[in-house]
PDB file of C-alpha atoms in Angstrom:
ATOM      1  CA  MET A 913       2.100 -25.687  19.278  1.00 65.00           C
ATOM      2  CA  GLY A 914      -0.411 -28.330  20.140  1.00 80.00           C
ATOM      3  CA  SER A 915      -3.657 -27.010  18.693  1.00 92.00           C
ATOM      4  CA  LEU A 916      -4.833 -25.328  15.532  1.00 96.00           C
ATOM      5  CA  THR A 917      -6.299 -22.411  17.479  1.00 95.00           C
ATOM      6  CA  GLY A 918      -3.018 -21.943  19.328  1.00 96.00           C
ATOM      7  CA  ILE A 919      -1.008 -22.000  16.103  1.00 96.00           C
ATOM      8  CA  LEU A 920      -3.374 -19.520  14.460  1.00 97.00           C
ATOM      9  CA  ALA A 921      -3.128 -17.243  17.514  1.00 97.00           C
ATOM     10  CA  ILE A 922       0.668 -17.458  17.489  1.00 97.00           C
ATOM     11  CA  TYR A 923       0.747 -16.586  13.795  1.00 98.00           C
ATOM     12  CA  GLY A 924      -1.514 -13.614  14.473  1.00 98.00           C
ATOM     13  CA  LEU A 925       1.018 -12.451  17.074  1.00 98.00           C
ATOM     14  CA  VAL A 926       3.853 -12.987  14.593  1.00 98.00           C
ATOM     15  CA  VAL A 927       2.035 -10.727  12.118  1.00 98.00           C
ATOM     16  CA  LEU A 928       1.475  -8.063  14.787  1.00 98.00           C
ATOM     17  CA  LEU A 929       5.148  -8.194  15.816  1.00 97.00           C
ATOM     18  CA  THR A 930       6.209  -7.987  12.177  1.00 97.00           C
ATOM     19  CA  ILE A 931       4.092  -4.857  11.730  1.00 96.00           C
ATOM     20  CA  LEU A 932       5.612  -3.365  14.880  1.00 96.00           C
ATOM     21  CA  ALA A 933       9.154  -4.143  13.695  1.00 96.00           C
ATOM     22  CA  GLN A 934       8.358  -2.565  10.323  1.00 95.00           C
ATOM     23  CA  VAL A 935       6.978   0.605  11.918  1.00 93.00           C
ATOM     24  CA  LEU A 936      10.003   0.925  14.191  1.00 93.00           C
ATOM     25  CA  ALA A 937      12.411   0.395  11.279  1.00 92.00           C
ATOM     26  CA  ALA A 938      10.515   2.912   9.142  1.00 90.00           C
ATOM     27  CA  ALA A 939      10.484   5.443  11.984  1.00 89.00           C
ATOM     28  CA  GLN A 940      14.223   5.067  12.381  1.00 90.00           C
ATOM     29  CA  ARG A 941      14.729   5.495   8.637  1.00 87.00           C
ATOM     30  CA  LEU A 942      12.228   8.285   7.914  1.00 87.00           C
ATOM     31  CA  GLY A 943      11.531   9.842  11.295  1.00 84.00           C
ATOM     32  CA  ILE A 944       8.427   9.663  13.438  1.00 86.00           C
ATOM     33  CA  THR A 945       7.189  13.050  12.218  1.00 81.00           C
ATOM     34  CA  THR A 946       7.133  11.813   8.634  1.00 77.00           C
ATOM     35  CA  LEU A 947       5.290   8.642   9.617  1.00 78.00           C
ATOM     36  CA  ALA A 948       2.771  10.618  11.669  1.00 78.00           C
ATOM     37  CA  GLY A 949       1.897  12.672   8.580  1.00 78.00           C
ATOM     38  CA  ASN A 950      -0.467  11.721   5.795  1.00 78.00           C
ATOM     39  CA  ARG A 951       2.287   9.714   4.078  1.00 70.00           C
ATOM     40  CA  GLU A 952       1.675  11.248   0.676  1.00 78.00           C
ATOM     41  CA  GLY A 953       4.900  11.258  -1.279  1.00 75.00           C
ATOM     42  CA  LEU A 954       6.545   9.027   1.298  1.00 77.00           C
ATOM     43  CA  ALA A 955       9.996   7.889   0.208  1.00 77.00           C
ATOM     44  CA  GLN A 956      10.297   4.222  -0.655  1.00 85.00           C
ATOM     45  CA  LEU A 957      11.936   2.290   2.133  1.00 88.00           C
ATOM     46  CA  ASP A 958      15.116   0.388   1.397  1.00 89.00           C
ATOM     47  CA  GLY A 959      17.407  -1.918   3.339  1.00 90.00           C
ATOM     48  CA  ALA A 960      15.998  -3.754   6.343  1.00 90.00           C
ATOM     49  CA  ALA A 961      13.129  -1.249   6.646  1.00 90.00           C
ATOM     50  CA  GLY A 962      12.056  -1.978   3.068  1.00 93.00           C
ATOM     51  CA  ARG A 963      12.375  -5.725   3.531  1.00 95.00           C
ATOM     52  CA  LEU A 964      10.312  -5.553   6.722  1.00 95.00           C
ATOM     53  CA  ASP A 965       7.727  -3.464   4.870  1.00 94.00           C
ATOM     54  CA  ARG A 966       7.381  -6.150   2.212  1.00 96.00           C
ATOM     55  CA  ALA A 967       7.436  -8.958   4.808  1.00 97.00           C
ATOM     56  CA  GLN A 968       4.641  -7.379   6.841  1.00 97.00           C
ATOM     57  CA  LEU A 969       2.481  -6.870   3.745  1.00 97.00           C
ATOM     58  CA  ASN A 970       3.030 -10.483   2.728  1.00 97.00           C
ATOM     59  CA  SER A 971       2.331 -11.656   6.285  1.00 97.00           C
ATOM     60  CA  VAL A 972      -1.020  -9.846   6.421  1.00 97.00           C
ATOM     61  CA  ILE A 973      -2.020 -11.310   3.055  1.00 98.00           C
ATOM     62  CA  THR A 974      -0.939 -14.768   4.214  1.00 98.00           C
ATOM     63  CA  LEU A 975      -2.965 -14.397   7.405  1.00 98.00           C
ATOM     64  CA  ALA A 976      -6.030 -13.544   5.323  1.00 98.00           C
ATOM     65  CA  LEU A 977      -5.488 -16.649   3.178  1.00 97.00           C
ATOM     66  CA  ALA A 978      -4.450 -19.055   5.950  1.00 98.00           C
ATOM     67  CA  ALA A 979      -7.020 -18.153   8.615  1.00 98.00           C
ATOM     68  CA  PRO A 980      -9.991 -19.621   6.695  1.00 98.00           C
ATOM     69  CA  ALA A 981      -8.119 -22.901   6.189  1.00 97.00           C
ATOM     70  CA  PHE A 982      -7.378 -23.057   9.913  1.00 97.00           C
ATOM     71  CA  LEU A 983     -10.950 -22.116  10.838  1.00 97.00           C
ATOM     72  CA  ILE A 984     -12.444 -24.756   8.555  1.00 96.00           C
ATOM     73  CA  HIS A 985     -10.463 -27.440  10.359  1.00 96.00           C
ATOM     74  CA  ILE A 986     -11.233 -25.941  13.774  1.00 95.00           C
ATOM     75  CA  ILE A 987     -14.965 -25.928  13.006  1.00 95.00           C
ATOM     76  CA  GLN A 988     -14.798 -29.463  11.602  1.00 94.00           C
ATOM     77  CA  GLY A 989     -12.812 -30.573  14.632  1.00 92.00           C
ATOM     78  CA  SER A 990     -10.162 -32.113  12.418  1.00 88.00           C
ATOM     79  CA  SER A 991      -6.580 -32.087  13.586  1.00 81.00           C
ATOM     80  CA  GLY A 992      -5.475 -35.541  12.486  1.00 83.00           C
ATOM     81  CA  GLY A 993      -4.273 -36.798   9.138  1.00 78.00           C
ATOM     82  CA  GLY A 994      -1.444 -34.343   8.952  1.00 94.00           C
ATOM     83  CA  VAL A 995      -3.549 -31.256   9.659  1.00 96.00           C
ATOM     84  CA  LEU A 996      -1.724 -30.343  12.855  1.00 95.00           C
ATOM     85  CA  LEU A 997       1.665 -31.124  11.324  1.00 96.00           C
ATOM     86  CA  ALA A 998       0.891 -28.950   8.291  1.00 97.00           C
ATOM     87  CA  ALA A 999      -0.147 -26.108  10.611  1.00 97.00           C
ATOM     88  CA  GLN A1000       3.050 -26.457  12.642  1.00 97.00           C
ATOM     89  CA  ILE A1001       5.233 -26.474   9.538  1.00 98.00           C
ATOM     90  CA  PHE A1002       3.319 -23.429   8.255  1.00 98.00           C
ATOM     91  CA  LEU A1003       4.038 -21.510  11.445  1.00 98.00           C
ATOM     92  CA  LEU A1004       7.725 -22.391  11.475  1.00 98.00           C
ATOM     93  CA  ALA A1005       8.067 -21.518   7.785  1.00 98.00           C
ATOM     94  CA  ARG A1006       6.359 -18.147   8.243  1.00 98.00           C
ATOM     95  CA  VAL A1007       8.525 -17.210  11.238  1.00 98.00           C
ATOM     96  CA  ALA A1008      11.591 -18.188   9.224  1.00 98.00           C
ATOM     97  CA  TYR A1009      10.286 -16.167   6.270  1.00 98.00           C
ATOM     98  CA  VAL A1010      10.023 -12.939   8.278  1.00 97.00           C
ATOM     99  CA  VAL A1011      13.389 -13.386   9.971  1.00 97.00           C
ATOM    100  CA  VAL A1012      15.357 -14.278   6.849  1.00 97.00           C
ATOM    101  CA  TYR A1013      13.606 -11.584   4.807  1.00 97.00           C
ATOM    102  CA  ALA A1014      14.485  -8.940   7.398  1.00 95.00           C
ATOM    103  CA  ILE A1015      18.095 -10.146   7.425  1.00 96.00           C
ATOM    104  CA  GLY A1016      18.160 -10.289   3.630  1.00 95.00           C
ATOM    105  CA  ILE A1017      18.747 -13.954   2.739  1.00 95.00           C
ATOM    106  CA  PRO A1018      16.934 -14.333  -0.612  1.00 91.00           C
ATOM    107  CA  TRP A1019      16.908 -18.080  -1.398  1.00 96.00           C
ATOM    108  CA  VAL A1020      16.110 -19.163   2.143  1.00 97.00           C
ATOM    109  CA  ARG A1021      13.322 -16.567   2.142  1.00 96.00           C
ATOM    110  CA  THR A1022      11.905 -18.084  -1.038  1.00 97.00           C
ATOM    111  CA  VAL A1023      12.055 -21.641   0.303  1.00 98.00           C
ATOM    112  CA  SER A1024      10.370 -20.629   3.562  1.00 98.00           C
ATOM    113  CA  TRP A1025       7.664 -18.740   1.632  1.00 98.00           C
ATOM    114  CA  LEU A1026       7.036 -21.743  -0.624  1.00 98.00           C
ATOM    115  CA  THR A1027       6.875 -24.068   2.386  1.00 98.00           C
ATOM    116  CA  GLY A1028       4.298 -21.890   4.141  1.00 98.00           C
ATOM    117  CA  TYR A1029       2.298 -21.542   0.919  1.00 98.00           C
ATOM    118  CA  ALA A1030       2.345 -25.298   0.351  1.00 98.00           C
ATOM    119  CA  MET A1031       1.091 -25.950   3.877  1.00 98.00           C
ATOM    120  CA  VAL A1032      -1.863 -23.573   3.450  1.00 98.00           C
ATOM    121  CA  PHE A1033      -2.648 -25.203   0.125  1.00 98.00           C
ATOM    122  CA  TRP A1034      -2.456 -28.615   1.820  1.00 97.00           C
ATOM    123  CA  LEU A1035      -4.777 -27.480   4.632  1.00 97.00           C
ATOM    124  CA  TYR A1036      -7.392 -26.450   2.067  1.00 97.00           C
ATOM    125  CA  LEU A1037      -7.053 -29.766   0.221  1.00 96.00           C
ATOM    126  CA  MET A1038      -7.442 -31.720   3.457  1.00 95.00           C
ATOM    127  CA  ALA A1039     -10.621 -29.748   4.223  1.00 94.00           C
ATOM    128  CA  LEU A1040     -12.370 -31.017   1.108  1.00 91.00           C
TER     129      LEU A1040
END
């Protein structure tokens, strides 16, 4: 985790793996035939499948919000002043978020979400 581009790439992979885990959990819960359909009237997922569904949606949104902050610093060539540390903490917090959400640990999930959010916020502030 030594560069901003590497951390952003790793987070992109985390999001892709989260989507894959969600699809596999949903397929196990609903069946592949149901998922291959048009998904109209699809039953709401519960349990781990539902938590993974919510985690993957949140992860995609977070990627859309975090990527510009990373790219600003990459373009500016700034990785000092806490930028790299904030990016590393962001990545660790987001991995923890997905794992603890899938397992179903609510308060740890909230703390990890807040930590990741704070780091993205901090990256934007440091870009000003």
